[in-house]
Short mmCIF file of C-alpha atoms in Angstrom, two decimals:
data_model
loop_
_atom_site.label_atom_id
_atom_site.label_comp_id
_atom_site.label_asym_id
_atom_site.label_seq_id
_atom_site.Cartn_x
_atom_site.Cartn_y
_atom_site.Cartn_z
CA MET A 1 -8.32 44.44 -4.00
CA PRO A 2 -9.16 44.67 -0.28
CA ILE A 3 -8.00 42.05 2.19
CA GLU A 4 -10.75 39.67 3.28
CA GLN A 5 -11.82 40.28 6.85
CA ILE A 6 -11.69 36.60 7.74
CA ASP A 7 -8.78 35.14 9.66
CA PHE A 8 -7.06 32.35 7.73
CA SER A 9 -4.33 29.99 8.73
CA ARG A 10 -1.96 27.90 6.68
CA ARG A 11 0.15 24.82 7.10
CA THR A 12 2.45 23.02 4.77
CA TYR A 13 2.71 19.30 4.21
CA GLN A 14 5.68 17.51 2.69
CA ALA A 15 4.05 15.30 0.07
CA PRO A 16 6.11 12.62 -1.69
CA PHE A 17 6.50 14.93 -4.72
CA GLY A 18 6.95 18.28 -2.95
CA VAL A 19 5.35 20.77 -0.61
CA VAL A 20 1.57 21.19 -0.46
CA THR A 21 0.14 24.23 1.33
CA VAL A 22 -3.30 24.23 2.94
CA VAL A 23 -5.08 27.52 3.65
CA GLY A 24 -8.37 27.67 5.53
CA SER A 25 -10.56 29.39 8.07
CA ASP A 26 -13.54 28.60 10.26
CA LEU A 27 -15.55 28.52 7.02
CA GLY A 28 -13.49 25.65 5.60
CA ILE A 29 -10.57 25.00 3.29
CA ARG A 30 -9.99 27.72 0.72
CA TYR A 31 -6.82 26.40 -0.93
CA VAL A 32 -4.71 23.29 -1.31
CA LEU A 33 -1.73 24.45 -3.34
CA PHE A 34 1.34 23.02 -5.00
CA SER A 35 4.61 24.88 -4.53
CA ASP A 36 4.94 25.43 -8.30
CA ASP A 37 1.25 26.02 -9.06
CA ALA A 38 0.71 27.00 -12.69
CA HIS A 39 -2.18 29.23 -11.58
CA PRO A 40 -1.02 31.07 -8.43
CA LYS A 41 -3.82 31.91 -6.02
CA PRO A 42 -4.35 35.42 -4.57
CA LEU A 43 -3.04 34.74 -1.06
CA GLU A 44 -2.14 38.41 -0.63
CA GLN A 45 -5.88 39.11 -0.41
CA LEU A 46 -6.19 36.95 2.70
CA ARG A 47 -5.43 37.86 6.28
CA ILE A 48 -3.27 34.86 7.20
CA SER A 49 -2.03 34.22 10.72
CA ASP A 50 1.22 32.31 11.01
CA THR A 51 0.47 31.38 14.62
CA ALA A 52 -3.20 30.36 14.94
CA ILE A 53 -4.20 27.20 13.09
CA HIS A 54 -7.85 26.52 12.32
CA ASP A 55 -9.27 23.05 12.96
CA SER A 56 -10.20 22.78 9.28
CA VAL A 57 -6.55 23.17 8.29
CA ASN A 58 -5.36 20.59 10.82
CA GLU A 59 -8.05 18.17 9.61
CA ALA A 60 -7.05 18.74 5.99
CA ILE A 61 -3.41 17.97 6.79
CA LYS A 62 -4.50 14.80 8.62
CA GLN A 63 -6.63 13.67 5.68
CA LEU A 64 -3.87 14.45 3.17
CA GLU A 65 -1.50 12.34 5.25
CA GLU A 66 -4.04 9.50 5.16
CA TYR A 67 -4.46 9.92 1.39
CA PHE A 68 -0.71 9.71 0.85
CA ASN A 69 -0.31 6.66 3.09
CA GLY A 70 -3.11 4.92 1.17
CA SER A 71 -5.73 4.77 3.92
CA ARG A 72 -8.03 7.53 2.59
CA ARG A 73 -9.79 7.61 -0.77
CA ASP A 74 -12.34 10.39 -0.23
CA PHE A 75 -11.95 13.68 1.58
CA GLU A 76 -14.51 14.85 4.11
CA LEU A 77 -13.70 18.49 4.65
CA PRO A 78 -15.67 21.72 4.76
CA LEU A 79 -14.72 23.68 1.65
CA ASP A 80 -14.84 27.44 1.18
CA LEU A 81 -15.01 27.56 -2.62
CA ARG A 82 -14.95 30.98 -4.31
CA GLY A 83 -15.59 31.14 -8.02
CA THR A 84 -18.29 31.55 -10.62
CA GLU A 85 -21.35 29.32 -10.51
CA PHE A 86 -19.88 27.36 -13.44
CA GLN A 87 -16.48 26.95 -11.77
CA VAL A 88 -17.98 25.73 -8.50
CA ALA A 89 -20.17 23.24 -10.38
CA ALA A 90 -17.12 21.99 -12.30
CA TRP A 91 -15.06 21.68 -9.12
CA ASN A 92 -17.79 19.87 -7.22
CA ALA A 93 -18.21 17.41 -10.12
CA LEU A 94 -14.59 16.35 -9.58
CA ALA A 95 -15.59 14.74 -6.28
CA ASP A 96 -17.79 12.28 -8.20
CA ILE A 97 -14.84 10.71 -10.04
CA PRO A 98 -13.97 7.54 -8.11
CA TYR A 99 -10.55 7.07 -6.57
CA GLY A 100 -8.18 5.42 -9.01
CA HIS A 101 -10.33 6.23 -12.05
CA THR A 102 -10.22 8.96 -14.63
CA ALA A 103 -12.75 10.88 -16.69
CA SER A 104 -12.37 13.14 -19.69
CA TYR A 105 -13.06 16.86 -19.81
CA GLY A 106 -16.04 16.01 -22.01
CA GLN A 107 -17.44 13.57 -19.46
CA GLN A 108 -17.05 16.18 -16.75
CA ALA A 109 -18.86 18.77 -18.92
CA VAL A 110 -21.73 16.32 -19.48
CA SER A 111 -21.89 15.59 -15.74
CA ILE A 112 -22.76 19.24 -15.01
CA GLY A 113 -25.24 19.49 -17.88
CA ARG A 114 -22.96 21.56 -20.13
CA PRO A 115 -21.74 19.07 -22.80
CA LYS A 116 -20.40 21.79 -25.11
CA ALA A 117 -18.35 23.49 -22.37
CA VAL A 118 -15.28 21.24 -22.63
CA ARG A 119 -12.78 24.11 -22.94
CA ALA A 120 -14.44 26.01 -20.10
CA ILE A 121 -14.16 22.86 -17.96
CA GLY A 122 -10.43 22.82 -18.66
CA GLY A 123 -10.17 26.46 -17.60
CA ALA A 124 -12.16 25.86 -14.42
CA ASN A 125 -10.08 22.81 -13.52
CA GLY A 126 -6.90 24.83 -14.01
CA ARG A 127 -8.16 27.16 -11.31
CA ASN A 128 -9.32 24.43 -8.93
CA PRO A 129 -8.45 25.95 -5.55
CA VAL A 130 -8.37 22.67 -3.62
CA ALA A 131 -6.18 20.32 -5.62
CA ILE A 132 -6.12 16.68 -4.56
CA VAL A 133 -9.20 17.18 -2.33
CA LEU A 134 -11.29 17.89 -5.44
CA PRO A 135 -9.30 15.57 -7.73
CA CYS A 136 -8.71 17.47 -10.97
CA HIS A 137 -5.74 15.14 -11.47
CA ARG A 138 -8.30 12.48 -12.47
CA ILE A 139 -9.31 14.44 -15.56
CA VAL A 140 -7.55 13.35 -18.75
CA GLY A 141 -7.79 14.07 -22.45
CA ALA A 142 -10.46 12.33 -24.55
CA ASP A 143 -7.78 9.87 -25.71
CA GLY A 144 -6.67 9.17 -22.12
CA SER A 145 -3.57 11.35 -22.35
CA LEU A 146 -2.36 13.32 -19.37
CA THR A 147 -3.03 16.96 -20.09
CA GLY A 148 -2.71 20.24 -18.20
CA PHE A 149 -2.43 20.22 -14.44
CA GLY A 150 -1.62 23.09 -12.06
CA GLY A 151 0.99 21.05 -10.22
CA GLY A 152 2.61 19.83 -13.44
CA ILE A 153 2.19 16.63 -15.44
CA ALA A 154 4.78 14.77 -13.31
CA VAL A 155 2.71 15.40 -10.17
CA LYS A 156 -0.50 14.43 -11.98
CA LYS A 157 1.14 11.16 -13.07
CA TRP A 158 2.41 10.56 -9.54
CA LEU A 159 -1.09 11.04 -8.04
CA LEU A 160 -2.73 8.73 -10.60
CA ASP A 161 -0.01 6.09 -10.14
CA HIS A 162 -0.37 6.36 -6.35
CA GLU A 163 -4.11 5.71 -6.53
CA GLN A 164 -3.66 2.77 -8.93
CA SER A 165 -0.95 1.30 -6.73
CA THR A 166 -3.11 1.66 -3.62
CA LEU A 167 -6.02 -0.09 -5.38
CA ARG A 168 -3.76 -2.92 -6.59
CA SER A 169 -2.36 -3.33 -3.10
CA ALA A 170 -5.84 -3.47 -1.57
CA THR A 171 -6.92 -6.07 -4.15
CA SER A 172 -3.87 -8.26 -3.51
CA ASP A 173 -4.37 -8.00 0.25
CA ARG A 174 -7.88 -9.49 -0.15
CA ALA A 175 -6.72 -12.33 -2.39
#
């Protein structure tokens, strides 16, 4: 496959559970990746500069830092999503799941008007290119169990626990 003729930059961020890599361009963020991603992304197809850093990448790192320190619940970043119409709809639906809450694959399928596409939702979520930013970690099995996640179940659990802890802390601060 040919290399995209867009200049990308990347930065890494040391999250509490491991390294997260952000890749973006002037168009927006293309990837937020875990070091042990179950679905590796085709970075070799991108022209990545190791010297120039796009503003979108710096902003993503800043917002991830805020998320991890508990001061950010929603991301406000330009995204450069590449996938099928179905995948992009599934990924965008993830942004509607409130911080600290979960939804099932079935609920996500209903939210995009495709109630019978539960398995396809799982496949799309597994290929979510911007983990954490579009929070596929908030999707759980119909029985509430923690199921598949590109960064691994331990990371999924950590992210959900982090959000719950942040919410509890905010509630106790107001009491």
